[in-house]
Structures are given as C-alpha cells and as structure tokens.
PDB file of C-alpha atoms and ligand atoms in Angstrom:
ATOM      1  CA  MET A 117     -22.620   8.273  -9.277  1.00  0.00           C
ATOM      2  CA  ASP A 118     -19.725   7.510 -11.542  1.00  0.00           C
ATOM      3  CA  HIS A 119     -19.394   3.860 -12.489  1.00  0.00           C
ATOM      4  CA  TYR A 120     -15.657   3.345 -12.884  1.00  0.00           C
ATOM      5  CA  ALA A 121     -15.291  -0.350 -13.556  1.00  0.00           C
ATOM      6  CA  LEU A 122     -12.342  -2.243 -12.155  1.00  0.00           C
ATOM      7  CA  ASP A 123     -11.329  -3.365 -15.670  1.00  0.00           C
ATOM      8  CA  GLU A 124     -11.293   0.245 -16.807  1.00  0.00           C
ATOM      9  CA  PHE A 125      -9.228   1.366 -13.810  1.00  0.00           C
ATOM     10  CA  ILE A 126      -6.718  -1.429 -14.355  1.00  0.00           C
ATOM     11  CA  ALA A 127      -6.470  -0.679 -18.089  1.00  0.00           C
ATOM     12  CA  ASP A 128      -5.880   3.006 -17.317  1.00  0.00           C
ATOM     13  CA  CYS A 129      -3.148   2.085 -14.800  1.00  0.00           C
ATOM     14  CA  HIS A 130      -1.443  -0.171 -17.336  1.00  0.00           C
ATOM     15  CA  SER A 131      -1.511   2.700 -19.842  1.00  0.00           C
ATOM     16  CA  VAL A 132       0.051   5.048 -17.311  1.00  0.00           C
ATOM     17  CA  SER A 133       2.739   2.507 -16.438  1.00  0.00           C
ATOM     18  CA  ALA A 134       3.590   1.911 -20.109  1.00  0.00           C
ATOM     19  CA  ALA A 135       3.717   5.618 -20.922  1.00  0.00           C
ATOM     20  CA  ASN A 136       5.863   6.756 -17.975  1.00  0.00           C
ATOM     21  CA  ALA A 137       9.373   5.552 -17.197  1.00  0.00           C
ATOM     22  CA  ASP A 138       9.681   7.668 -14.052  1.00  0.00           C
ATOM     23  CA  PRO A 139       7.804   6.281 -11.024  1.00  0.00           C
ATOM     24  CA  ALA A 140       7.099   9.832  -9.843  1.00  0.00           C
ATOM     25  CA  ASP A 141       5.170  10.454 -13.072  1.00  0.00           C
ATOM     26  CA  CYS A 142       3.286   7.165 -12.581  1.00  0.00           C
ATOM     27  CA  VAL A 143       1.972   8.157  -9.158  1.00  0.00           C
ATOM     28  CA  ILE A 144       0.999  11.646 -10.373  1.00  0.00           C
ATOM     29  CA  ALA A 145      -1.072  10.043 -13.136  1.00  0.00           C
ATOM     30  CA  VAL A 146      -2.528   7.198 -11.058  1.00  0.00           C
ATOM     31  CA  ALA A 147      -3.568   9.307  -8.043  1.00  0.00           C
ATOM     32  CA  PRO A 148      -6.569  10.890  -9.877  1.00  0.00           C
ATOM     33  CA  LEU A 149      -7.556   7.425 -11.144  1.00  0.00           C
ATOM     34  CA  MET A 150      -7.574   6.172  -7.553  1.00  0.00           C
ATOM     35  CA  GLU A 151      -9.618   9.245  -6.600  1.00  0.00           C
ATOM     36  CA  ARG A 152     -12.191   8.388  -9.283  1.00  0.00           C
ATOM     37  CA  LEU A 153     -12.327   4.785  -8.064  1.00  0.00           C
ATOM     38  CA  LEU A 154     -12.952   5.926  -4.467  1.00  0.00           C
ATOM     39  CA  GLU A 155     -15.549   8.495  -5.506  1.00  0.00           C
ATOM     40  CA  GLY A 156     -17.388   6.029  -7.734  1.00  0.00           C
ATOM     41  CA  ASP A 157     -20.025   3.448  -6.922  1.00  0.00           C
ATOM     42  CA  ARG A 158     -17.389   0.914  -5.739  1.00  0.00           C
ATOM     43  CA  SER A 159     -19.450  -1.864  -7.288  1.00  0.00           C
ATOM     44  CA  PHE A 160     -16.273  -3.858  -8.014  1.00  0.00           C
ATOM     45  CA  LEU A 161     -15.804  -4.643  -4.326  1.00  0.00           C
ATOM     46  CA  ARG A 162     -16.727  -8.145  -3.141  1.00  0.00           C
ATOM     47  CA  PRO A 163     -17.196  -9.532   0.387  1.00  0.00           C
ATOM     48  CA  ALA A 164     -13.869 -11.356  -0.023  1.00  0.00           C
ATOM     49  CA  HIS A 165     -12.119  -7.995  -0.269  1.00  0.00           C
ATOM     50  CA  PHE A 166     -13.265  -7.120   3.267  1.00  0.00           C
ATOM     51  CA  ARG A 167     -11.978 -10.246   5.032  1.00  0.00           C
ATOM     52  CA  SER A 168     -10.082  -9.440   8.205  1.00  0.00           C
ATOM     53  CA  ASP A 169      -7.703 -11.543  10.289  1.00  0.00           C
ATOM     54  CA  ARG A 170      -7.683 -11.337  14.070  1.00  0.00           C
ATOM     55  CA  ASP A 171      -3.910 -12.013  14.169  1.00  0.00           C
ATOM     56  CA  HIS A 172      -2.632  -9.372  11.726  1.00  0.00           C
ATOM     57  CA  TYR A 173      -3.793  -6.949   9.061  1.00  0.00           C
ATOM     58  CA  ALA A 174      -5.261  -8.796   6.075  1.00  0.00           C
ATOM     59  CA  ARG A 175      -4.129  -8.454   2.439  1.00  0.00           C
ATOM     60  CA  ASN A 176      -6.876  -9.424   0.016  1.00  0.00           C
ATOM     61  CA  ALA A 177      -5.795  -9.570  -3.625  1.00  0.00           C
ATOM     62  CA  ILE A 178      -8.132  -7.848  -6.068  1.00  0.00           C
ATOM     63  CA  TYR A 179      -5.944  -8.006  -9.169  1.00  0.00           C
ATOM     64  CA  ILE A 180      -2.435  -9.217 -10.034  1.00  0.00           C
ATOM     65  CA  SER A 181      -1.479  -8.739 -13.674  1.00  0.00           C
ATOM     66  CA  PRO A 182      -0.162 -11.802 -15.558  1.00  0.00           C
ATOM     67  CA  ASP A 183       3.040  -9.913 -16.355  1.00  0.00           C
ATOM     68  CA  GLU A 184       3.353  -8.939 -12.659  1.00  0.00           C
ATOM     69  CA  GLN A 185       3.690  -5.262 -13.596  1.00  0.00           C
ATOM     70  CA  LEU A 186       0.693  -4.167 -11.506  1.00  0.00           C
ATOM     71  CA  SER A 187      -1.181  -5.426  -8.461  1.00  0.00           C
ATOM     72  CA  LEU A 188      -4.142  -4.168  -6.472  1.00  0.00           C
ATOM     73  CA  PHE A 189      -4.981  -5.238  -2.916  1.00  0.00           C
ATOM     74  CA  ALA A 190      -7.609  -4.388  -0.334  1.00  0.00           C
ATOM     75  CA  LEU A 191      -6.024  -4.234   3.107  1.00  0.00           C
ATOM     76  CA  VAL A 192      -8.202  -4.629   6.188  1.00  0.00           C
ATOM     77  CA  TRP A 193      -6.894  -3.209   9.453  1.00  0.00           C
ATOM     78  CA  LEU A 194      -8.487  -4.095  12.771  1.00  0.00           C
ATOM     79  CA  PRO A 195      -7.769  -1.729  15.690  1.00  0.00           C
ATOM     80  CA  GLY A 196      -4.176  -2.146  16.857  1.00  0.00           C
ATOM     81  CA  GLN A 197      -2.922  -3.822  13.676  1.00  0.00           C
ATOM     82  CA  TRP A 198       0.234  -2.386  12.089  1.00  0.00           C
ATOM     83  CA  THR A 199       2.764  -3.288   9.444  1.00  0.00           C
ATOM     84  CA  PRO A 200       6.394  -3.630  10.462  1.00  0.00           C
ATOM     85  CA  VAL A 201       8.680  -0.833   9.272  1.00  0.00           C
ATOM     86  CA  HIS A 202       8.981  -1.626   5.562  1.00  0.00           C
ATOM     87  CA  ASP A 203       9.755  -0.398   2.052  1.00  0.00           C
ATOM     88  CA  HIS A 204       8.086  -1.333  -1.243  1.00  0.00           C
ATOM     89  CA  GLY A 205      10.610  -1.699  -4.075  1.00  0.00           C
ATOM     90  CA  SER A 206       8.100  -0.086  -6.376  1.00  0.00           C
ATOM     91  CA  TRP A 207       5.876   2.903  -6.851  1.00  0.00           C
ATOM     92  CA  GLY A 208       2.424   2.697  -5.311  1.00  0.00           C
ATOM     93  CA  VAL A 209      -0.785   4.620  -4.703  1.00  0.00           C
ATOM     94  CA  VAL A 210      -2.928   4.104  -1.592  1.00  0.00           C
ATOM     95  CA  GLY A 211      -6.569   5.153  -1.221  1.00  0.00           C
ATOM     96  CA  VAL A 212      -8.721   4.919   1.892  1.00  0.00           C
ATOM     97  CA  LEU A 213     -12.049   3.161   1.371  1.00  0.00           C
ATOM     98  CA  HIS A 214     -13.236   3.254   4.956  1.00  0.00           C
ATOM     99  CA  GLY A 215     -11.916   4.449   8.312  1.00  0.00           C
ATOM    100  CA  LEU A 216      -8.608   6.181   8.999  1.00  0.00           C
ATOM    101  CA  LEU A 217      -5.125   4.864   8.195  1.00  0.00           C
ATOM    102  CA  GLU A 218      -2.120   6.219  10.087  1.00  0.00           C
ATOM    103  CA  GLU A 219       1.227   6.391   8.333  1.00  0.00           C
ATOM    104  CA  ARG A 220       4.465   6.952  10.274  1.00  0.00           C
ATOM    105  CA  SER A 221       7.408   7.795   8.022  1.00  0.00           C
ATOM    106  CA  LEU A 222      11.097   7.105   8.498  1.00  0.00           C
ATOM    107  CA  MET A 223      14.052   8.621   6.671  1.00  0.00           C
ATOM    108  CA  ALA A 224      17.376   7.027   5.794  1.00  0.00           C
ATOM    109  CA  VAL A 225      19.950   9.371   7.337  1.00  0.00           C
ATOM    110  CA  ASP A 226      22.698   8.387   4.878  1.00  0.00           C
ATOM    111  CA  GLY A 227      20.609   8.522   1.689  1.00  0.00           C
ATOM    112  CA  ALA A 228      20.152   5.494  -0.554  1.00  0.00           C
ATOM    113  CA  ILE A 229      20.388   2.165   1.289  1.00  0.00           C
ATOM    114  CA  THR A 230      22.896  -0.164  -0.375  1.00  0.00           C
ATOM    115  CA  ALA A 231      23.402  -2.885   2.269  1.00  0.00           C
ATOM    116  CA  ASP A 232      21.266  -4.828   4.727  1.00  0.00           C
ATOM    117  CA  HIS A 233      23.146  -3.571   7.769  1.00  0.00           C
ATOM    118  CA  GLY A 234      24.471  -0.271   9.076  1.00  0.00           C
ATOM    119  CA  ILE A 235      21.174   1.394   8.177  1.00  0.00           C
ATOM    120  CA  ARG A 236      20.451   4.553  10.111  1.00  0.00           C
ATOM    121  CA  LEU A 237      16.775   5.477  10.133  1.00  0.00           C
ATOM    122  CA  LYS A 238      15.339   8.612  11.680  1.00  0.00           C
ATOM    123  CA  ARG A 239      11.694   8.813  12.648  1.00  0.00           C
ATOM    124  CA  GLY A 240       9.796  11.308  10.549  1.00  0.00           C
ATOM    125  CA  GLY A 241       6.315  12.729  10.213  1.00  0.00           C
ATOM    126  CA  VAL A 242       2.885  11.218  10.506  1.00  0.00           C
ATOM    127  CA  LEU A 243      -0.115  11.243   8.178  1.00  0.00           C
ATOM    128  CA  LEU A 244      -3.711  10.588   9.193  1.00  0.00           C
ATOM    129  CA  LEU A 245      -5.452   9.450   6.016  1.00  0.00           C
ATOM    130  CA  LYS A 246      -9.241   9.644   6.145  1.00  0.00           C
ATOM    131  CA  GLU A 247     -11.803   8.101   3.802  1.00  0.00           C
ATOM    132  CA  LYS A 248     -11.066   9.096   0.174  1.00  0.00           C
ATOM    133  CA  SER A 249      -7.575  10.342   1.068  1.00  0.00           C
ATOM    134  CA  ILE A 250      -4.826   9.266  -1.293  1.00  0.00           C
ATOM    135  CA  SER A 251      -1.153   8.709  -0.552  1.00  0.00           C
ATOM    136  CA  SER A 252       1.693   7.525  -2.758  1.00  0.00           C
ATOM    137  CA  PHE A 253       5.357   6.549  -2.770  1.00  0.00           C
ATOM    138  CA  VAL A 254       8.223   5.912  -5.158  1.00  0.00           C
ATOM    139  CA  PRO A 255      11.337   3.676  -4.917  1.00  0.00           C
ATOM    140  CA  ASN A 256      15.089   4.377  -5.059  1.00  0.00           C
ATOM    141  CA  PRO A 257      15.470   5.691  -2.480  1.00  0.00           C
ATOM    142  CA  ASP A 258      12.606   3.660  -1.092  1.00  0.00           C
ATOM    143  CA  HIS A 259       9.873   5.223   0.937  1.00  0.00           C
ATOM    144  CA  ILE A 260      10.104   3.616   4.393  1.00  0.00           C
ATOM    145  CA  HIS A 261       7.213   3.679   6.826  1.00  0.00           C
ATOM    146  CA  MET A 262       4.858   1.748   9.029  1.00  0.00           C
ATOM    147  CA  THR A 263       1.126   1.985   8.572  1.00  0.00           C
ATOM    148  CA  GLY A 264      -1.792   0.827  10.650  1.00  0.00           C
ATOM    149  CA  VAL A 265      -4.686   1.652  12.904  1.00  0.00           C
ATOM    150  CA  PRO A 266      -4.176   2.611  16.560  1.00  0.00           C
ATOM    151  CA  GLN A 267      -6.019   0.531  19.157  1.00  0.00           C
ATOM    152  CA  GLN A 268      -8.501   3.264  20.035  1.00  0.00           C
ATOM    153  CA  ARG A 269      -9.708   3.755  16.457  1.00  0.00           C
ATOM    154  CA  ALA A 270     -12.195   1.812  14.326  1.00  0.00           C
ATOM    155  CA  MET A 271     -11.179  -0.682  11.648  1.00  0.00           C
ATOM    156  CA  ALA A 272     -10.041   0.635   8.276  1.00  0.00           C
ATOM    157  CA  VAL A 273     -10.074  -0.694   4.705  1.00  0.00           C
ATOM    158  CA  THR A 274      -7.618   0.645   2.147  1.00  0.00           C
ATOM    159  CA  LEU A 275      -6.803   0.079  -1.540  1.00  0.00           C
ATOM    160  CA  HIS A 276      -3.167  -0.351  -2.612  1.00  0.00           C
ATOM    161  CA  LEU A 277      -2.094  -0.226  -6.263  1.00  0.00           C
ATOM    162  CA  TYR A 278       1.565  -1.173  -6.844  1.00  0.00           C
ATOM    163  CA  GLY A 279       3.813  -0.999  -9.884  1.00  0.00           C
ATOM    164  CA  ARG A 280       4.744  -4.674  -9.497  1.00  0.00           C
ATOM    165  CA  ASN A 281       3.369  -7.845  -7.966  1.00  0.00           C
ATOM    166  CA  MET A 282       3.751  -6.813  -4.333  1.00  0.00           C
ATOM    167  CA  ASN A 283       4.737 -10.173  -2.832  1.00  0.00           C
ATOM    168  CA  SER A 284       7.827  -9.194  -0.853  1.00  0.00           C
ATOM    169  CA  PHE A 285       9.373  -6.234   0.895  1.00  0.00           C
ATOM    170  CA  HIS A 286      12.217  -5.375   3.232  1.00  0.00           C
ATOM    171  CA  ILE A 287      11.354  -5.069   6.885  1.00  0.00           C
ATOM    172  CA  TYR A 288      13.650  -2.973   9.015  1.00  0.00           C
ATOM    173  CA  ASP A 289      14.936  -3.288  12.578  1.00  0.00           C
ATOM    174  CA  VAL A 290      15.405   0.365  13.401  1.00  0.00           C
ATOM    175  CA  GLU A 291      17.374  -0.296  16.613  1.00  0.00           C
ATOM    176  CA  LYS A 292      19.815  -2.764  15.044  1.00  0.00           C
ATOM    177  CA  GLY A 293      20.083  -0.878  11.751  1.00  0.00           C
ATOM    178  CA  THR A 294      19.336  -3.993   9.689  1.00  0.00           C
ATOM    179  CA  ARG A 295      16.791  -5.132   7.127  1.00  0.00           C
ATOM    180  CA  ILE A 296      15.655  -8.469   5.711  1.00  0.00           C
ATOM    181  CA  LEU A 297      13.640  -9.311   2.599  1.00  0.00           C
ATOM    182  CA  VAL A 298      10.442 -11.194   3.495  1.00  0.00           C
ATOM    183  CA  ASP A 299       7.598 -12.706   1.512  1.00  0.00           C
ATOM    184  CA  VAL A 300       4.299 -10.910   2.051  1.00  0.00           C
ATOM    185  CA  PRO A 301       1.349 -13.309   1.884  1.00  0.00           C
ATOM    186  CA  HIS A 302      -2.123 -12.455   0.612  1.00  0.00           C
ATOM    187  CA  GLN A 303      -5.532 -14.054   0.358  1.00  0.00           C
ATOM    188  CA  LYS A 304      -6.891 -14.720  -3.109  1.00  0.00           C
ATOM    189  CA  SER A 305     -10.237 -13.211  -3.937  1.00  0.00           C
TER     190      SER A 305
HETATM  191 FE1  FE2 B 221       3.710   0.580   2.870  1.00  0.00          FE
END
C-alpha cells in the first residue's frame, strides 16, 4: 500500500497553491493528492484526530501552516451532528476517511453576496459522500452548504484541506436572509 507521508502531502499542496492563482485550478490539482492520501496506509493519523464531542461535530487540527496559507483538519461527526449553513472564504478539498458525509447545497439567488443582509438563498442539491469520496469548493462566489450525518447513520470522519487557516466562516440564517462571521474553534492535535 502506498505510503504517502503527511509531510509529503502538505509539501505537494503548498506547491499547488504557489503555482496556481485560480482556486479552481488548486482544487483540480489537490483532489488527486487527497485521493492518494485516502488510498494510502493512513499512517499519519493519530488517536487525537478521531476525538469526537457529544455536543457538536469535532474539528481536530492536523496541520496549520505558519504562514496560514493551508490548514488540514479531521472532522468527526456523530449521528445527528451538522454544521450550520456556512461558507468558507477559501478553496478547499474534502475527503471521506470513514462513514458517509451528507452535503446539502444552497445557492445565492442574486449571485455574489456583498452584504450581510438581504441574502436570498435557495435550497439546492444533495451529495452523499462515501468513504474515499472527494468533494471540493471555491470562493467568490462562496460555496454555501451544510454538512453532517443524519441521526440514523453511523459516525463519519472526514479530512478537510483549506487554502487558508480555516478559523472563521459566515453562518447564514436562511429565513432572515442574514449572515454573521463567527470564529470556528478546533482542538489541537
Ligand atoms: Fe463546509
């Protein structure tokens, strides 16, 4: 089985980020790297990366670059745990380590969002991402969705590589048409 070391993966992602100005090109180049990481021996994973939290989905940091241009997290989803509706402010690539992650997309009816109010979001499609599936997103206009694990399913663990230090995002109130910027906490590994 392929041994794709975490250091090698991170170095490859930094190279992609430096070589591509367009986020869409970054995710095209990083998706196969995430695939290789998922297909490999996964020996970089530590027990700390699998910590869950009974109150909400858990974000376990694996790597945050000193220049804050990349970050990698393991997210642990117990049954019934979901994100709020959110964006990312960055490109990102998601890979499923274990279980099934559901993604429910929303679309901004009026195009790019330029204010924190008067936002019209329309519910869109759904993705069921199984083990080794890979998903991605780009900003401007931001990809808006909620992700999680329905109550009747088993827990899931997913890897999230972002083109910045992912420590905040907008959460949206679909009914009120508003959004606020919130800090997103994580556990250090
Ligand atoms: Fe997300």
